JSON list of C-alpha atoms in Angstrom, two decimals:
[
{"chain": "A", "resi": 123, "resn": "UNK", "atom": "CA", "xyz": [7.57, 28.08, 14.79]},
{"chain": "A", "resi": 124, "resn": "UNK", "atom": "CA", "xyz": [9.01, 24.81, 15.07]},
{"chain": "A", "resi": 125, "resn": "UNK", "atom": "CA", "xyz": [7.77, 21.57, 13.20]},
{"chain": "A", "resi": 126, "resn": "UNK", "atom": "CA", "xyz": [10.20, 18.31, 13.83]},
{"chain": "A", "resi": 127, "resn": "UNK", "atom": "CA", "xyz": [10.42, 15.79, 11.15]},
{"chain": "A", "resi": 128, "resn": "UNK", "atom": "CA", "xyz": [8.71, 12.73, 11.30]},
{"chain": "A", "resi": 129, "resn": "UNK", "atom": "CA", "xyz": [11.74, 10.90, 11.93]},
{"chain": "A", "resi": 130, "resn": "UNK", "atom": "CA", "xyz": [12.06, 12.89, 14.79]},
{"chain": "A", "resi": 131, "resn": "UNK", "atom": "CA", "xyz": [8.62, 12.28, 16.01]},
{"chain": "A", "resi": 132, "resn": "UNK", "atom": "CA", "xyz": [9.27, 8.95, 15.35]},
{"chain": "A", "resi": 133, "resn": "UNK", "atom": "CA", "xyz": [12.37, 8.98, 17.53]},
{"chain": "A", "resi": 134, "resn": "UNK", "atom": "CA", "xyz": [10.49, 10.40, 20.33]},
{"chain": "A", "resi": 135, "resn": "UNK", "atom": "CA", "xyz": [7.85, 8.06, 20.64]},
{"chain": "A", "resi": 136, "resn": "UNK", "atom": "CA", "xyz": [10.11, 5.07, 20.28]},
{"chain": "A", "resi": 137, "resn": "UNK", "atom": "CA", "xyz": [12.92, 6.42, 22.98]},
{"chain": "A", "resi": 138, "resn": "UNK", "atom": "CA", "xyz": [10.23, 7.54, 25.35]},
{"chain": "A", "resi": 139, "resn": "UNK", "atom": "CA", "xyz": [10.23, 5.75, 28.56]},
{"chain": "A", "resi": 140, "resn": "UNK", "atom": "CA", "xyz": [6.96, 6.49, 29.75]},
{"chain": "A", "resi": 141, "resn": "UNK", "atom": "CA", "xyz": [3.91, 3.90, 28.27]},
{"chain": "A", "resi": 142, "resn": "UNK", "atom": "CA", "xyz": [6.53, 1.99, 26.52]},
{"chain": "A", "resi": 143, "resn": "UNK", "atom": "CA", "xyz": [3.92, -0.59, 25.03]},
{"chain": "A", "resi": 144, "resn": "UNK", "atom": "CA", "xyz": [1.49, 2.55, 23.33]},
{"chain": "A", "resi": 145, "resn": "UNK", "atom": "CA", "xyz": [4.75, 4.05, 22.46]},
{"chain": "A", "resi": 146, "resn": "UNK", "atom": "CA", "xyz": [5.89, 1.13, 20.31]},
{"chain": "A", "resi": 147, "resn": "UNK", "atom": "CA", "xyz": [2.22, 0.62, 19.05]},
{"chain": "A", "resi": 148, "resn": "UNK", "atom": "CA", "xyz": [1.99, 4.33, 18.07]},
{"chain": "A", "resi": 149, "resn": "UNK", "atom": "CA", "xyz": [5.59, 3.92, 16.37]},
{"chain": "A", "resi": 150, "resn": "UNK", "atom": "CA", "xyz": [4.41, 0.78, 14.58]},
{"chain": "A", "resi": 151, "resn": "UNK", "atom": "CA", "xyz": [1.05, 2.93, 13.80]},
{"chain": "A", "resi": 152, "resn": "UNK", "atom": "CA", "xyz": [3.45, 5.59, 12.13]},
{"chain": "A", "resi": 153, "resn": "UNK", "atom": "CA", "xyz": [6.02, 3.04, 10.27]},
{"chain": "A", "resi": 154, "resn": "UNK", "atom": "CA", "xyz": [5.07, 3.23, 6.20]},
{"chain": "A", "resi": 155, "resn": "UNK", "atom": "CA", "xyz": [7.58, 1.19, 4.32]},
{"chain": "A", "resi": 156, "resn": "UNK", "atom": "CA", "xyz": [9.00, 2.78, 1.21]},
{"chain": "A", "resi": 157, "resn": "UNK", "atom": "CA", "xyz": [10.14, 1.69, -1.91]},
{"chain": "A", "resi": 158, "resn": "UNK", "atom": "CA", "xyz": [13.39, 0.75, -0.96]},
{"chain": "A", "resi": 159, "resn": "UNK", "atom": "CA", "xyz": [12.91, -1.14, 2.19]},
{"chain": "A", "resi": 160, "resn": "UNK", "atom": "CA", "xyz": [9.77, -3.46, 0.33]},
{"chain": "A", "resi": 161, "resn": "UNK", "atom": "CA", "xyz": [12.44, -4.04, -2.42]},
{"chain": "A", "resi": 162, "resn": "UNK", "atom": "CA", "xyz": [15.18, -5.02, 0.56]},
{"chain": "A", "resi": 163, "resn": "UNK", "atom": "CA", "xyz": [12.64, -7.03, 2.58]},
{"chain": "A", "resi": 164, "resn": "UNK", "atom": "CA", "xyz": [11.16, -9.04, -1.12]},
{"chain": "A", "resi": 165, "resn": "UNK", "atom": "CA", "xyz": [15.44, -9.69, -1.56]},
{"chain": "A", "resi": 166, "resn": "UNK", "atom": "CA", "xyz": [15.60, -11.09, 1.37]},
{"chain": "A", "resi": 167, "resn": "UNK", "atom": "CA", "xyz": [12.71, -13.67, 0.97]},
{"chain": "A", "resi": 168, "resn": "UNK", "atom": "CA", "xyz": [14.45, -14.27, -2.83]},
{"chain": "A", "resi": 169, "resn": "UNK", "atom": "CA", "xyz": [12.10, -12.20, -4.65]},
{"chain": "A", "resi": 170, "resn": "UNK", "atom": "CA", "xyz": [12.23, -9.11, -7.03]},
{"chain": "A", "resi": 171, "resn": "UNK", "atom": "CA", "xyz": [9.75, -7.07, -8.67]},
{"chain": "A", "resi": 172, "resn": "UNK", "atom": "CA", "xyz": [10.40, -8.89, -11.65]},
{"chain": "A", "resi": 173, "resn": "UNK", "atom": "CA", "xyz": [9.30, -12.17, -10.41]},
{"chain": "A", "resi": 174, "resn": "UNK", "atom": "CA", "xyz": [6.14, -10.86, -8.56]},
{"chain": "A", "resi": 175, "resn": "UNK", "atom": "CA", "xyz": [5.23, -9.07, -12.30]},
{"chain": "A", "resi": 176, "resn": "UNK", "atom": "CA", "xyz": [5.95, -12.34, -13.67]},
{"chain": "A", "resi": 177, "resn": "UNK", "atom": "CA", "xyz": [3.43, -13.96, -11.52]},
{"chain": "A", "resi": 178, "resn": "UNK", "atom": "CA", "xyz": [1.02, -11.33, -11.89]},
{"chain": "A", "resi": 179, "resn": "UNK", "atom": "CA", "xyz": [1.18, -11.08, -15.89]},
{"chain": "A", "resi": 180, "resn": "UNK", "atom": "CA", "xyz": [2.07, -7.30, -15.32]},
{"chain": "A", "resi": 181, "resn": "UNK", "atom": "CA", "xyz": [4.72, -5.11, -15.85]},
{"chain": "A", "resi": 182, "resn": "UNK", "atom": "CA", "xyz": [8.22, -4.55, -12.94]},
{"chain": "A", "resi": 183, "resn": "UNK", "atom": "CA", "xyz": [7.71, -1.09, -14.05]},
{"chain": "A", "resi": 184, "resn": "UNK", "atom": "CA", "xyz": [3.63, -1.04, -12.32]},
{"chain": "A", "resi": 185, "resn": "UNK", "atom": "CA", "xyz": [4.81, -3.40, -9.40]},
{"chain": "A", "resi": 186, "resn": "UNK", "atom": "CA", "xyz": [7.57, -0.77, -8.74]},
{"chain": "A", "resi": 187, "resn": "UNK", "atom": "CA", "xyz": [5.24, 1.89, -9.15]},
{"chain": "A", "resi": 188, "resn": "UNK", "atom": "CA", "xyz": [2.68, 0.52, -6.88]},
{"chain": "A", "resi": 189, "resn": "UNK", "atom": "CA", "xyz": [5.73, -0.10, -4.15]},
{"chain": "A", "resi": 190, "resn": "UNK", "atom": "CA", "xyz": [6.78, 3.54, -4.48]},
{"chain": "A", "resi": 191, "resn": "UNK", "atom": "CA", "xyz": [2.84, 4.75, -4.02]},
{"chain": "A", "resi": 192, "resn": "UNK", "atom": "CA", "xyz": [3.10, 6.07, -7.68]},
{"chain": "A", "resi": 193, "resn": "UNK", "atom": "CA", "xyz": [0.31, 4.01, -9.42]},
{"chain": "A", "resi": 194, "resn": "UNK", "atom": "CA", "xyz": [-3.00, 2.42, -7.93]},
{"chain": "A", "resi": 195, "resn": "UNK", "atom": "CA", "xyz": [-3.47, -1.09, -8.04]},
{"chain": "A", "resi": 196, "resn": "UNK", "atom": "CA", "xyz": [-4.90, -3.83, -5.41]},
{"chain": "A", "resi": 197, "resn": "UNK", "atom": "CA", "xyz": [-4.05, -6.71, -7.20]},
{"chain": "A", "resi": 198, "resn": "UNK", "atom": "CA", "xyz": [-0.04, -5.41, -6.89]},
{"chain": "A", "resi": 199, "resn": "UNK", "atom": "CA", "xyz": [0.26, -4.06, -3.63]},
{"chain": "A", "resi": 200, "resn": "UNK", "atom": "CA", "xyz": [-2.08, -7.34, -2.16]},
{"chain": "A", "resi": 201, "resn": "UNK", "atom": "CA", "xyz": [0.69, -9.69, -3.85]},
{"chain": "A", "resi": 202, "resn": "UNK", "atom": "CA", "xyz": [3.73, -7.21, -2.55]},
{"chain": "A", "resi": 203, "resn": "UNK", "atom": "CA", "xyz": [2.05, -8.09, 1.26]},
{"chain": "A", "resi": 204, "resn": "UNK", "atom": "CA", "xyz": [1.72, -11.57, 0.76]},
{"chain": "A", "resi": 205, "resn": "UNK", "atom": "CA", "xyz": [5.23, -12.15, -0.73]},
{"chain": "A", "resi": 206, "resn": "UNK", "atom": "CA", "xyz": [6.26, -9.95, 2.54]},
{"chain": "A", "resi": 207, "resn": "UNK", "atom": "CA", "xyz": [4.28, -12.03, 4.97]},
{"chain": "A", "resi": 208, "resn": "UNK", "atom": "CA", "xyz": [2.43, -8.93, 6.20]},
{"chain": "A", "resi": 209, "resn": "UNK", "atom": "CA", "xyz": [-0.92, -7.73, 5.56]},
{"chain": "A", "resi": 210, "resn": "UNK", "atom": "CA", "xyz": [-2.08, -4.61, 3.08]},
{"chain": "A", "resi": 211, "resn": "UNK", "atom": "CA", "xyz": [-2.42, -2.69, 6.05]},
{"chain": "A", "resi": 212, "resn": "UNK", "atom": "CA", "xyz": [1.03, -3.01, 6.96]},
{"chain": "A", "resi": 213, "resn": "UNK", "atom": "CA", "xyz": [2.33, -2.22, 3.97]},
{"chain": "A", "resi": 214, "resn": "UNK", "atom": "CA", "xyz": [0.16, -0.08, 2.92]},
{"chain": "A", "resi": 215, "resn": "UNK", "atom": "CA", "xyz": [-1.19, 1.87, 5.81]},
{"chain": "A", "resi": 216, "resn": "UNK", "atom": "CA", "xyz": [-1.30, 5.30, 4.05]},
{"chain": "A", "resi": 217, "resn": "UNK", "atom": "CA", "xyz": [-3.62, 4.19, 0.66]},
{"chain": "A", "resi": 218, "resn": "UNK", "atom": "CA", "xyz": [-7.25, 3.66, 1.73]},
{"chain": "A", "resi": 219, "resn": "UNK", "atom": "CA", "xyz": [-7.94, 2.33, -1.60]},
{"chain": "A", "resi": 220, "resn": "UNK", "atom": "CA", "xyz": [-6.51, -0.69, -0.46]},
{"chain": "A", "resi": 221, "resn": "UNK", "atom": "CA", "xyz": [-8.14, -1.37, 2.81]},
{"chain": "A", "resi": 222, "resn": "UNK", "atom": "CA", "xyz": [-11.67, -1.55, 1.38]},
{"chain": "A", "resi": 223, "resn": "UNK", "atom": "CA", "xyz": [-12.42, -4.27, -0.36]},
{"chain": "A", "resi": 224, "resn": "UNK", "atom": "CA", "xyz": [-12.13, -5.30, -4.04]},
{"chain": "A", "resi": 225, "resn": "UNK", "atom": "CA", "xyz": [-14.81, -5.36, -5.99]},
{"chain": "A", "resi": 226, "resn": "UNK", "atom": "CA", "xyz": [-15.66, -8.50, -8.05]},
{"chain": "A", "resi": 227, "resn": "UNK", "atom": "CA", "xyz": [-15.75, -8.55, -11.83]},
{"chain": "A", "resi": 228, "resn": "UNK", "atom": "CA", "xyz": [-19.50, -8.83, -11.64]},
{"chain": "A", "resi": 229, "resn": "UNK", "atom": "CA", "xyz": [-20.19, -6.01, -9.63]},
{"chain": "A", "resi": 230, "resn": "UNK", "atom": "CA", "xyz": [-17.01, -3.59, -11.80]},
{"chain": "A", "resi": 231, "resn": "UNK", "atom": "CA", "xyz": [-19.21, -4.93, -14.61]},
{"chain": "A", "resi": 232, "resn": "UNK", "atom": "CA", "xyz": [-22.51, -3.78, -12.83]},
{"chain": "A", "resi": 233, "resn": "UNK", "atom": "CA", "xyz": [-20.92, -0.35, -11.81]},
{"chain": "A", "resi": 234, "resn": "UNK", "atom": "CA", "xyz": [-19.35, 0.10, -15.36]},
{"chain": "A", "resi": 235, "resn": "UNK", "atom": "CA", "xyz": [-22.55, 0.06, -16.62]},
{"chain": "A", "resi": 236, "resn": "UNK", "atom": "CA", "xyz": [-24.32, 2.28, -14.42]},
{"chain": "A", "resi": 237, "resn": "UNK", "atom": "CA", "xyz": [-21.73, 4.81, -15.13]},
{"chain": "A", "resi": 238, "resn": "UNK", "atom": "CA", "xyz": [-21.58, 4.72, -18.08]},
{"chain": "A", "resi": 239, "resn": "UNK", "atom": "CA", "xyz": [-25.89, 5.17, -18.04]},
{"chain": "A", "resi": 240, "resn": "UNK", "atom": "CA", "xyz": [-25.18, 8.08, -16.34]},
{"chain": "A", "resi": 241, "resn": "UNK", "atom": "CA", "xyz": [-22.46, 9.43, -18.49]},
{"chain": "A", "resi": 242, "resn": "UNK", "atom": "CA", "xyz": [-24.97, 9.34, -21.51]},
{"chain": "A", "resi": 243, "resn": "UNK", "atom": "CA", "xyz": [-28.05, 10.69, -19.73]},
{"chain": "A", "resi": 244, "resn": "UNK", "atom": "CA", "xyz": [-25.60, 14.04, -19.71]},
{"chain": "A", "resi": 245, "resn": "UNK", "atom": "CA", "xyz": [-25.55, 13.77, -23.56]},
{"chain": "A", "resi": 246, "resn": "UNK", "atom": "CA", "xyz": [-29.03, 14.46, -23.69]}
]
């Protein structure tokens, strides 16, 4: 059976001539930037990981992580889109986590403890 790549669905869509504009939507639809290309396109605004960890008070090592879809973390890949110009979405289109929204430190704190009720009700 064959399966193409995505690169070569990618191809496809993009070289198509018929529907040209839903073909260059559904291409943009498909793009995910990686690791690399968010570290190219910070370098050429002038920034690194470094700096954006800097500014966040957290470590290159979780900023990379979060770029490379390794580790979790809104607060990182929200600051990686802004210092890209772009939106979550379009840097992150393939983690949900980060299209809903965040919750505030009330409500974690609210949540945290109704968890945790429910975690000791199963001691019982």
């Amino acid at each position: 059976m064959f399966s193409p790549s995505f690169d070569a669905i990618c191809e496809f869509i993009v070289n198509s001539q018929h529907n040209s504009q839903i073909n260059s939507q559904l291409a943009q639809a498909l793009y995910i930037m990686d690791n690399t290309e968010i570290k190219k396109e910070l370098a050429k605004r002038g920034f690194d990981y470094s700096m954006l960890a800097t500014a966040l008070q957290k470590s290159p090592s979780l900023v990379s992580k979060v770029a490379a879809r390794k580790a979790r973390s809104q607060v990182v890949a929200q600051a990686i889109a802004k210092a890209l110009g772009k939106s979550i979405e379009d840097v992150f289109p393939d983690v949900d986590a980060y299209h809903l929204p965040a919750l505030n430190a009330e409500l974690k704190e609210q949540k945290q403890a109704e968890l945790n009720a429910l975690l000791n009700s199963l001691d019982t």
